[in-house]
CSV table of C-alpha atoms in Angstrom, one decimal:
chain,number,residue,atom,x,y,z
A,1,MET,CA,11.0,1.8,-24.7
A,2,LYS,CA,9.2,5.2,-25.2
A,3,PRO,CA,5.5,5.0,-26.2
A,4,THR,CA,6.3,6.2,-29.8
A,5,GLU,CA,9.5,4.2,-30.3
A,6,THR,CA,9.7,1.1,-32.4
A,7,ARG,CA,12.3,-1.6,-32.7
A,8,THR,CA,12.9,-4.1,-35.5
A,9,TYR,CA,13.0,-7.1,-33.2
A,10,GLY,CA,11.3,-9.3,-35.8
A,11,ARG,CA,14.3,-9.4,-38.2
A,12,ARG,CA,16.7,-9.7,-35.3
A,13,ALA,CA,14.9,-12.7,-34.0
A,14,PHE,CA,14.7,-14.3,-37.4
A,15,LEU,CA,18.4,-13.6,-38.2
A,16,GLY,CA,19.5,-14.6,-34.7
A,17,VAL,CA,17.7,-17.9,-34.7
A,18,THR,CA,18.9,-18.6,-38.2
A,19,ALA,CA,22.5,-17.8,-37.2
A,20,VAL,CA,22.4,-20.0,-34.1
A,21,GLY,CA,20.9,-22.8,-36.2
A,22,LEU,CA,23.5,-22.6,-38.9
A,23,SER,CA,26.4,-22.4,-36.4
A,24,SER,CA,25.1,-25.5,-34.8
A,25,LEU,CA,26.4,-27.4,-37.8
A,26,VAL,CA,29.8,-26.8,-36.2
A,27,TRP,CA,29.0,-27.3,-32.5
A,28,GLY,CA,25.8,-29.4,-32.5
A,29,LYS,CA,27.3,-32.8,-32.2
A,30,GLY,CA,29.7,-31.8,-29.5
A,31,ALA,CA,26.9,-30.2,-27.5
A,32,TRP,CA,24.8,-33.2,-28.0
A,33,ASN,CA,27.5,-35.6,-26.8
A,34,ALA,CA,28.0,-33.5,-23.7
A,35,PHE,CA,24.2,-33.7,-23.0
A,36,VAL,CA,24.2,-37.5,-23.6
A,37,ALA,CA,27.0,-37.9,-21.1
A,38,ILE,CA,25.0,-36.4,-18.3
A,39,ALA,CA,21.4,-37.1,-19.3
A,40,PRO,CA,19.4,-40.2,-18.2
A,41,PRO,CA,19.4,-42.7,-21.0
A,42,SER,CA,15.6,-42.6,-21.3
A,43,LEU,CA,15.8,-39.0,-22.5
A,44,VAL,CA,18.3,-39.8,-25.3
A,45,PRO,CA,16.7,-40.9,-28.6
A,46,GLY,CA,18.6,-43.7,-30.1
A,47,TRP,CA,18.3,-45.7,-33.2
A,48,ARG,CA,17.2,-44.7,-36.6
A,49,ILE,CA,16.2,-47.6,-38.9
A,50,TYR,CA,17.5,-47.3,-42.4
A,51,THR,CA,16.3,-49.8,-45.0
A,52,VAL,CA,16.6,-50.1,-48.7
A,53,ALA,CA,13.8,-52.4,-49.7
A,54,SER,CA,10.0,-51.9,-49.6
A,55,THR,CA,9.5,-54.2,-46.6
A,56,MET,CA,11.7,-55.6,-43.8
A,57,PRO,CA,12.4,-59.3,-44.0
A,58,ARG,CA,10.5,-61.5,-41.6
A,59,PHE,CA,12.2,-64.1,-39.5
A,60,ASP,CA,10.7,-67.6,-39.2
A,61,PRO,CA,12.9,-69.8,-36.9
A,62,ALA,CA,11.6,-73.0,-38.5
A,63,THR,CA,12.7,-72.2,-42.0
A,64,TRP,CA,15.5,-69.7,-41.5
A,65,ARG,CA,19.0,-70.9,-42.6
A,66,LEU,CA,22.4,-69.3,-42.7
A,67,THR,CA,24.5,-70.4,-45.6
A,68,ILE,CA,28.3,-70.2,-45.4
A,69,ASP,CA,30.0,-70.9,-48.8
A,70,GLY,CA,32.6,-69.8,-51.2
A,71,LEU,CA,36.3,-70.6,-50.5
A,72,VAL,CA,35.6,-73.0,-47.8
A,73,GLY,CA,36.5,-76.7,-47.3
A,74,ALA,CA,33.0,-77.6,-46.1
A,75,PRO,CA,30.0,-75.3,-47.0
A,76,GLN,CA,27.5,-75.0,-44.2
A,77,THR,CA,23.8,-74.5,-43.8
A,78,ILE,CA,23.1,-73.5,-40.2
A,79,SER,CA,19.7,-73.4,-38.6
A,80,TYR,CA,18.8,-70.9,-35.9
A,81,ASP,CA,19.1,-73.5,-33.1
A,82,GLN,CA,22.5,-74.6,-34.5
A,83,LEU,CA,23.7,-71.0,-34.5
A,84,ARG,CA,22.6,-70.5,-30.9
A,85,ALA,CA,24.5,-73.7,-29.9
A,86,LEU,CA,27.8,-72.2,-31.1
A,87,PRO,CA,30.1,-70.6,-28.4
A,88,ALA,CA,28.4,-67.3,-27.4
A,89,ALA,CA,30.2,-64.0,-26.8
A,90,ASP,CA,28.9,-60.9,-25.1
A,91,GLN,CA,30.0,-57.3,-25.4
A,92,VAL,CA,28.9,-53.8,-24.7
A,93,SER,CA,29.9,-51.4,-27.5
A,94,THR,CA,29.0,-48.1,-29.1
A,95,PHE,CA,27.2,-47.9,-32.4
A,96,HIS,CA,28.2,-45.1,-34.8
A,97,CYS,CA,26.2,-44.2,-37.9
A,98,VAL,CA,27.9,-42.5,-40.8
A,99,THR,CA,25.1,-39.9,-40.8
A,100,GLY,CA,26.2,-38.6,-37.4
A,101,TRP,CA,24.1,-40.3,-34.7
A,102,THR,CA,25.5,-42.6,-32.1
A,103,VAL,CA,24.0,-45.1,-29.6
A,104,HIS,CA,26.1,-45.8,-26.6
A,105,ASN,CA,26.3,-48.9,-24.5
A,106,VAL,CA,24.6,-51.4,-26.7
A,107,HIS,CA,24.7,-54.9,-25.3
A,108,TRP,CA,25.2,-57.5,-28.0
A,109,ARG,CA,25.3,-61.3,-27.8
A,110,GLY,CA,26.3,-63.4,-30.7
A,111,VAL,CA,29.0,-65.6,-32.2
A,112,ARG,CA,32.6,-64.5,-33.0
A,113,PHE,CA,33.4,-65.0,-36.6
A,114,ALA,CA,36.3,-67.5,-35.8
A,115,ASP,CA,33.8,-69.7,-34.0
A,116,LEU,CA,31.1,-69.2,-36.7
A,117,LEU,CA,33.5,-70.1,-39.6
A,118,ALA,CA,35.4,-72.9,-37.9
A,119,ASN,CA,33.3,-75.8,-39.2
A,120,ALA,CA,33.3,-74.4,-42.7
A,121,GLN,CA,37.1,-74.6,-42.8
A,122,PRO,CA,38.1,-71.4,-44.7
A,123,ARG,CA,40.7,-72.0,-47.4
A,124,PRO,CA,44.0,-70.2,-47.1
A,125,ASP,CA,43.2,-68.1,-50.2
A,126,ALA,CA,40.0,-66.7,-48.6
A,127,SER,CA,40.4,-63.2,-47.4
A,128,VAL,CA,37.0,-61.5,-47.7
A,129,LEU,CA,33.6,-62.2,-46.2
A,130,THR,CA,30.6,-61.1,-48.2
A,131,PHE,CA,27.4,-60.7,-46.2
A,132,THR,CA,24.2,-61.0,-48.2
A,133,SER,CA,21.1,-59.6,-46.5
A,134,ALA,CA,17.6,-61.0,-46.9
A,135,GLU,CA,16.8,-57.4,-47.6
A,136,LYS,CA,17.6,-57.2,-51.3
A,137,PRO,CA,19.8,-55.9,-52.7
A,138,TYR,CA,21.8,-55.1,-49.5
A,139,VAL,CA,25.2,-56.6,-49.4
A,140,ASP,CA,28.5,-55.7,-47.8
A,141,THR,CA,31.9,-57.1,-47.0
A,142,LEU,CA,34.6,-57.4,-44.3
A,143,THR,CA,38.1,-58.7,-44.7
A,144,LEU,CA,38.8,-61.7,-42.6
A,145,ASP,CA,41.2,-59.6,-40.5
A,146,GLN,CA,38.4,-57.1,-39.8
A,147,ALA,CA,36.0,-59.9,-39.0
A,148,HIS,CA,38.5,-61.2,-36.5
A,149,LEU,CA,38.7,-58.0,-34.5
A,150,PRO,CA,38.1,-58.8,-30.9
A,151,ASP,CA,34.7,-57.0,-30.8
A,152,ALA,CA,33.3,-58.0,-34.2
A,153,MET,CA,30.5,-60.6,-34.2
A,154,LEU,CA,27.4,-62.0,-35.8
A,155,ALA,CA,24.9,-60.8,-33.2
A,156,TYR,CA,21.6,-62.6,-32.4
A,157,GLU,CA,20.7,-60.7,-29.2
A,158,MET,CA,20.5,-57.0,-28.4
A,159,ASN,CA,20.1,-55.6,-24.9
A,160,GLY,CA,19.2,-59.0,-23.5
A,161,LYS,CA,16.5,-59.8,-26.1
A,162,PRO,CA,16.5,-61.6,-29.4
A,163,LEU,CA,17.4,-59.2,-32.2
A,164,PRO,CA,14.3,-57.2,-33.1
A,165,ARG,CA,13.0,-57.3,-36.6
A,166,GLU,CA,14.0,-53.7,-37.4
A,167,HIS,CA,17.6,-54.4,-36.2
A,168,GLY,CA,18.0,-57.4,-38.6
A,169,ALA,CA,16.3,-60.4,-37.0
A,170,PRO,CA,17.6,-63.0,-36.5
A,171,VAL,CA,21.3,-62.0,-37.1
A,172,ARG,CA,23.3,-59.0,-38.0
A,173,VAL,CA,26.9,-58.1,-38.3
A,174,VAL,CA,28.4,-56.0,-35.4
A,175,ILE,CA,31.7,-54.2,-35.9
A,176,PRO,CA,31.8,-51.2,-33.6
A,177,ASP,CA,35.0,-49.8,-35.1
A,178,MET,CA,33.2,-49.2,-38.3
A,179,TYR,CA,30.1,-47.2,-39.3
A,180,GLY,CA,26.8,-49.0,-39.1
A,181,TYR,CA,26.4,-49.6,-42.9
A,182,LYS,CA,29.0,-52.3,-42.6
A,183,GLY,CA,26.8,-54.1,-40.1
A,184,VAL,CA,24.7,-56.0,-42.5
A,185,LYS,CA,21.2,-56.8,-41.0
A,186,TRP,CA,19.1,-59.9,-41.8
A,187,VAL,CA,22.2,-61.8,-42.9
A,188,GLU,CA,21.3,-65.0,-44.8
A,189,ARG,CA,24.5,-65.8,-46.5
A,190,ILE,CA,28.2,-65.4,-45.8
A,191,THR,CA,30.4,-66.1,-48.8
A,192,LEU,CA,34.2,-66.3,-48.5
A,193,GLY,CA,36.2,-65.0,-51.4
A,194,ALA,CA,39.5,-63.6,-52.4
A,195,GLU,CA,38.3,-60.1,-53.4
A,196,ALA,CA,35.8,-57.6,-52.1
A,197,GLU,CA,33.0,-56.5,-54.5
A,198,PRO,CA,31.7,-53.1,-53.5
A,199,GLY,CA,28.8,-53.3,-51.1
A,200,TYR,CA,25.4,-51.5,-51.3
A,201,TRP,CA,26.7,-48.2,-50.0
A,202,GLU,CA,30.1,-48.6,-51.5
A,203,GLN,CA,28.5,-48.6,-54.9
A,204,ARG,CA,27.0,-45.2,-53.9
A,205,GLY,CA,30.4,-43.7,-53.0
A,206,TYR,CA,31.0,-44.7,-49.4
A,207,ASP,CA,34.3,-46.2,-48.2
A,208,THR,CA,34.8,-49.9,-48.1
A,209,ASP,CA,37.0,-49.6,-44.9
A,210,ALA,CA,34.5,-47.6,-42.9
A,211,TRP,CA,36.6,-46.9,-39.8
A,212,VAL,CA,34.7,-44.6,-37.5
A,213,GLY,CA,36.3,-41.1,-37.6
A,214,HIS,CA,38.7,-42.0,-40.4
A,215,SER,CA,36.6,-42.6,-43.4
A,216,ASN,CA,34.0,-40.9,-45.7
B,1,MET,CA,-16.5,-8.0,-41.8
B,2,ILE,CA,-13.0,-6.7,-42.5
B,3,GLU,CA,-10.2,-8.1,-44.6
B,4,ARG,CA,-7.3,-9.3,-42.5
B,5,PHE,CA,-5.4,-11.5,-45.0
B,6,SER,CA,-4.9,-10.9,-48.7
B,7,PRO,CA,-5.1,-13.8,-51.1
B,8,THR,CA,-1.3,-13.7,-51.4
B,9,GLU,CA,-0.8,-14.0,-47.7
B,10,ARG,CA,-3.4,-16.8,-47.5
B,11,ALA,CA,-1.7,-18.7,-50.3
B,12,ALA,CA,1.7,-18.4,-48.6
B,13,HIS,CA,0.2,-19.7,-45.3
B,14,TRP,CA,-1.5,-22.7,-46.9
B,15,VAL,CA,1.4,-23.7,-49.1
B,16,HIS,CA,3.6,-23.6,-46.1
B,17,ALA,CA,1.1,-25.4,-43.8
B,18,THR,CA,0.3,-28.1,-46.3
B,19,ALA,CA,3.9,-28.8,-47.1
B,20,PHE,CA,4.8,-28.8,-43.5
B,21,LEU,CA,2.2,-31.4,-42.5
B,22,ALA,CA,3.2,-33.6,-45.5
B,23,LEU,CA,6.9,-33.3,-44.6
B,24,LEU,CA,6.1,-34.0,-40.9
B,25,ALA,CA,4.1,-37.1,-41.7
B,26,THR,CA,6.7,-38.6,-44.0
B,27,GLY,CA,9.5,-37.4,-41.7
B,28,LEU,CA,8.0,-39.0,-38.6
B,29,ILE,CA,7.6,-42.3,-40.4
B,30,LEU,CA,11.2,-42.2,-41.5
B,31,TYR,CA,12.3,-41.2,-37.9
B,32,PHE,CA,10.4,-43.6,-35.6
B,33,PRO,CA,11.6,-47.2,-35.8
B,34,SER,CA,8.1,-48.6,-35.0
B,35,LEU,CA,6.5,-46.5,-37.7
B,36,SER,CA,9.3,-47.4,-40.2
B,37,GLU,CA,8.7,-51.0,-39.5
B,38,ALA,CA,4.9,-50.8,-39.8
B,39,VAL,CA,4.9,-48.8,-43.1
B,40,GLY,CA,8.1,-50.0,-44.8
B,41,ARG,CA,8.8,-48.6,-48.2
B,42,ARG,CA,11.6,-46.4,-46.9
B,43,PRO,CA,13.0,-45.5,-50.4
B,44,LEU,CA,9.6,-44.4,-51.5
B,45,LEU,CA,9.0,-42.3,-48.4
B,46,LYS,CA,12.4,-40.7,-48.7
B,47,ASP,CA,11.5,-39.7,-52.3
B,48,LEU,CA,8.1,-38.4,-51.2
B,49,HIS,CA,9.8,-36.3,-48.4
B,50,VAL,CA,12.4,-34.8,-50.7
B,51,TYR,CA,9.9,-34.1,-53.5
B,52,THR,CA,7.5,-32.5,-51.0
B,53,ALA,CA,10.3,-30.2,-49.9
B,54,VAL,CA,11.0,-29.2,-53.5
B,55,ALA,CA,7.3,-28.5,-54.1
B,56,TRP,CA,7.3,-26.5,-50.9
B,57,ILE,CA,10.1,-24.2,-52.0
B,58,ILE,CA,8.7,-23.9,-55.6
B,59,GLY,CA,5.3,-23.2,-54.1
B,60,LEU,CA,6.5,-20.4,-51.8
B,61,THR,CA,8.6,-18.9,-54.7
B,62,LEU,CA,5.6,-18.9,-57.0
B,63,VAL,CA,3.5,-17.1,-54.3
B,64,VAL,CA,6.1,-14.4,-54.0
B,65,VAL,CA,6.7,-14.1,-57.8
B,66,LEU,CA,3.0,-14.2,-58.8
B,67,GLY,CA,1.5,-12.6,-55.7
B,68,ASP,CA,1.0,-9.1,-54.4
B,69,ARG,CA,4.6,-8.4,-53.4
B,70,ARG,CA,3.8,-4.9,-52.1
B,71,ARG,CA,1.3,-6.4,-49.6
B,72,LEU,CA,3.9,-9.1,-48.6
B,73,ARG,CA,6.5,-6.4,-48.0
B,74,ARG,CA,4.1,-4.5,-45.8
B,75,THR,CA,3.3,-7.7,-43.9
B,76,LEU,CA,7.0,-8.4,-43.4
B,77,HIS,CA,7.4,-4.8,-42.0
B,78,GLU,CA,4.5,-5.3,-39.7
B,79,LEU,CA,6.0,-8.5,-38.4
B,80,ASP,CA,9.4,-6.9,-38.0
B,81,VAL,CA,8.4,-3.8,-35.9
B,82,TYR,CA,7.6,-4.0,-32.2
B,83,ASP,CA,6.4,-1.0,-30.3
B,84,ALA,CA,6.0,-0.2,-26.6
B,85,ASP,CA,2.6,-1.8,-26.5
B,86,ASP,CA,4.0,-5.0,-28.0
B,87,MET,CA,6.6,-5.2,-25.3
B,88,LEU,CA,4.0,-4.6,-22.5
B,89,TRP,CA,1.6,-7.1,-24.1
B,90,LEU,CA,4.3,-9.8,-23.9
B,91,GLN,CA,4.5,-9.1,-20.2
B,92,ARG,CA,0.8,-9.8,-20.1
B,93,TYR,CA,-0.4,-6.2,-19.9
B,94,PRO,CA,-3.6,-5.9,-21.9
B,95,ARG,CA,-2.3,-3.4,-24.5
B,96,PRO,CA,-3.9,-2.7,-27.9
B,97,GLN,CA,-2.3,-4.7,-30.7
B,98,GLY,CA,-1.9,-4.2,-34.4
B,99,ARG,CA,-2.9,-6.6,-37.2
B,100,PHE,CA,-0.4,-9.0,-35.6
B,101,ASN,CA,0.0,-9.3,-31.9
B,102,ALA,CA,3.5,-9.6,-30.5
B,103,GLY,CA,3.1,-13.4,-30.0
B,104,GLN,CA,2.2,-13.8,-33.7
B,105,LYS,CA,5.2,-11.7,-34.6
B,106,ILE,CA,7.5,-14.0,-32.6
B,107,ASN,CA,5.8,-17.1,-34.1
B,108,ALA,CA,6.4,-15.6,-37.6
B,109,ALA,CA,10.1,-14.9,-37.0
B,110,LEU,CA,10.7,-18.4,-35.6
B,111,THR,CA,8.7,-20.0,-38.4
B,112,GLY,CA,10.7,-18.1,-41.0
B,113,ALA,CA,14.0,-19.0,-39.4
B,114,PHE,CA,13.0,-22.7,-39.0
B,115,ALA,CA,12.0,-22.8,-42.6
B,116,VAL,CA,15.4,-21.5,-43.7
B,117,LEU,CA,17.2,-24.0,-41.4
B,118,PHE,CA,15.0,-26.9,-42.5
B,119,ALA,CA,15.8,-26.1,-46.1
B,120,VAL,CA,19.5,-25.8,-45.5
B,121,SER,CA,19.8,-28.9,-43.3
B,122,GLY,CA,17.6,-30.9,-45.5
B,123,THR,CA,19.6,-30.0,-48.6
B,124,LEU,CA,22.8,-30.9,-46.7
B,125,LEU,CA,21.4,-34.3,-45.8
B,126,TRP,CA,20.4,-34.9,-49.4
B,127,LEU,CA,23.8,-33.7,-50.7
B,128,GLY,CA,25.8,-35.5,-48.0
B,129,GLU,CA,24.4,-38.8,-49.1
B,130,ARG,CA,25.8,-38.1,-52.6
B,131,ASP,CA,28.9,-36.2,-51.9
B,132,HIS,CA,30.7,-36.7,-48.6
B,133,ARG,CA,32.2,-33.2,-48.5
B,134,PHE,CA,28.7,-32.0,-47.5
B,135,GLN,CA,28.3,-34.6,-44.8
B,136,PHE,CA,28.5,-33.2,-41.2
B,137,ALA,CA,27.8,-35.1,-38.0
B,138,SER,CA,25.5,-32.2,-36.8
B,139,THR,CA,23.2,-31.9,-39.8
B,140,ILE,CA,20.8,-34.6,-38.7
B,141,LEU,CA,20.7,-33.2,-35.2
B,142,LEU,CA,19.8,-29.8,-36.5
B,143,HIS,CA,17.0,-31.3,-38.7
B,144,ASP,CA,15.7,-33.3,-35.7
B,145,TRP,CA,15.7,-30.4,-33.3
B,146,LEU,CA,13.9,-28.2,-35.8
B,147,THR,CA,11.2,-30.8,-36.0
B,148,PHE,CA,10.9,-30.9,-32.3
B,149,PHE,CA,10.7,-27.1,-31.9
B,150,SER,CA,8.4,-26.7,-34.9
B,151,LEU,CA,6.0,-29.2,-33.3
B,152,VAL,CA,5.9,-27.2,-30.1
B,153,LEU,CA,5.1,-24.1,-32.2
B,154,LEU,CA,2.5,-25.9,-34.3
B,155,VAL,CA,0.7,-27.2,-31.2
B,156,GLY,CA,0.5,-23.7,-29.7
B,157,HIS,CA,-0.6,-22.3,-33.1
B,158,LEU,CA,-3.3,-24.9,-33.6
B,159,TYR,CA,-4.6,-24.5,-30.1
B,160,LEU,CA,-5.0,-20.7,-30.5
B,161,ALA,CA,-6.3,-20.9,-34.1
B,162,VAL,CA,-8.7,-23.9,-33.7
B,163,ILE,CA,-9.6,-24.5,-30.1
B,164,TYR,CA,-9.2,-21.5,-27.8
B,165,PRO,CA,-12.6,-19.8,-27.9
B,166,ALA,CA,-11.4,-16.2,-27.7
B,167,THR,CA,-8.9,-16.5,-30.6
B,168,ARG,CA,-10.2,-19.3,-32.8
B,169,HIS,CA,-12.2,-16.8,-35.0
B,170,SER,CA,-8.8,-16.0,-36.5
B,171,LEU,CA,-9.1,-19.2,-38.5
B,172,ARG,CA,-11.8,-17.5,-40.5
B,173,GLY,CA,-9.3,-14.8,-41.4
B,174,ILE,CA,-6.7,-17.2,-42.8
B,175,THR,CA,-9.3,-19.3,-44.7
B,176,THR,CA,-11.7,-16.6,-46.1
B,177,GLY,CA,-9.6,-13.5,-45.5
B,178,GLN,CA,-12.4,-11.9,-43.6
B,179,VAL,CA,-12.9,-11.4,-39.8
B,180,ARG,CA,-15.7,-9.9,-37.8
B,181,ARG,CA,-15.1,-6.2,-37.1
B,182,ASP,CA,-16.0,-6.5,-33.4
B,183,TRP,CA,-13.6,-9.4,-32.9
B,184,ALA,CA,-10.9,-7.5,-34.7
B,185,ALA,CA,-11.5,-4.4,-32.6
B,186,ARG,CA,-11.1,-6.5,-29.4
B,187,HIS,CA,-7.9,-8.4,-30.5
B,188,HIS,CA,-6.3,-6.0,-33.0
B,189,GLU,CA,-7.5,-2.7,-31.9
B,190,LYS,CA,-4.8,-0.5,-33.4
B,191,TRP,CA,-5.1,-2.1,-36.8
B,192,VAL,CA,-8.9,-1.6,-36.8
B,193,ARG,CA,-8.4,2.1,-35.9
B,194,GLU,CA,-6.0,2.5,-38.7
B,195,GLN,CA,-8.6,1.1,-41.2
B,196,GLU,CA,-11.1,3.7,-40.2
């Protein structure tokens, strides 16, 4: 640059950075996934905690009960110890949030719904499970077919430890094929029914069948 | 003493700074699980975050509408134009600088671009929750990365404006408008010469 020359680099920097930022709405997630694939896991930020009530429910193992009722032959009230005594299942799966973030390789341990519901004896006309959260007024549903997918479960451990409070202690729904809002946290009641009432986010316009990549 | 920043410029700076810090505080609580758990009240914090953003945009608009726009246009021009001294200064040669040194010009361009991108991505996040046509998987990544880069800028900015002895006198300029003439002559030589 000659001593007397001037250049309008300021607006170019402003416009350039703005353009790169806006275009990242198209390529951002792809670039991020490529980074996550090669980056050490400690460098990858993971969970975001979304809640709808003013405080997160607290779990007390002594008083906590899970109720299973509705269209069942034998309604159940299960303590935490009784739940842990049911046949356990383990899985490693990917968690997708509808807002765009993803957590890979989450290790879950819990109970498959077939084992969880066996004692309650679901009636033939039951086709929907309604999960009521201790976090009011959160509620959501799965069809029995969806709940019986091979990697759906009611999880009580995450990555080798009891489910932390912010992840829904003591139990949450895990269904990796669907977005996370279907995975009700702090589950305290499972009601079997014949029809699905819209869940918390469904009442706000989200899909009931929240298949990852094919909904909303 | 010599006037470095007009009331309009100072108003724009402090509206932006106050809103940024409030948005940062509420945003970090919404973002970090441990903070989310400790504070709770997510729906309230979300509302606070959104209303602060609205106040930020209204505030900056009011500054432009009610303020000294001719001065603002001149400021924008000063921030836009780089001369040979600026390019050498960026390569660490001690060349005389105008009212803004080249580093401040870069900071201003980035801050402006980030502000636009924050506003766009934040609006998309808000809209996307209500109408899924506006929901993109990359929006939240953009908003997060802007936060990260802005924090880096903010730390550098605060260090130079509040801590680093040679430059921290500039804080006087953005609070009272006035800076010492000898300080200005040392750091913004070409600007002081223009004033005389």
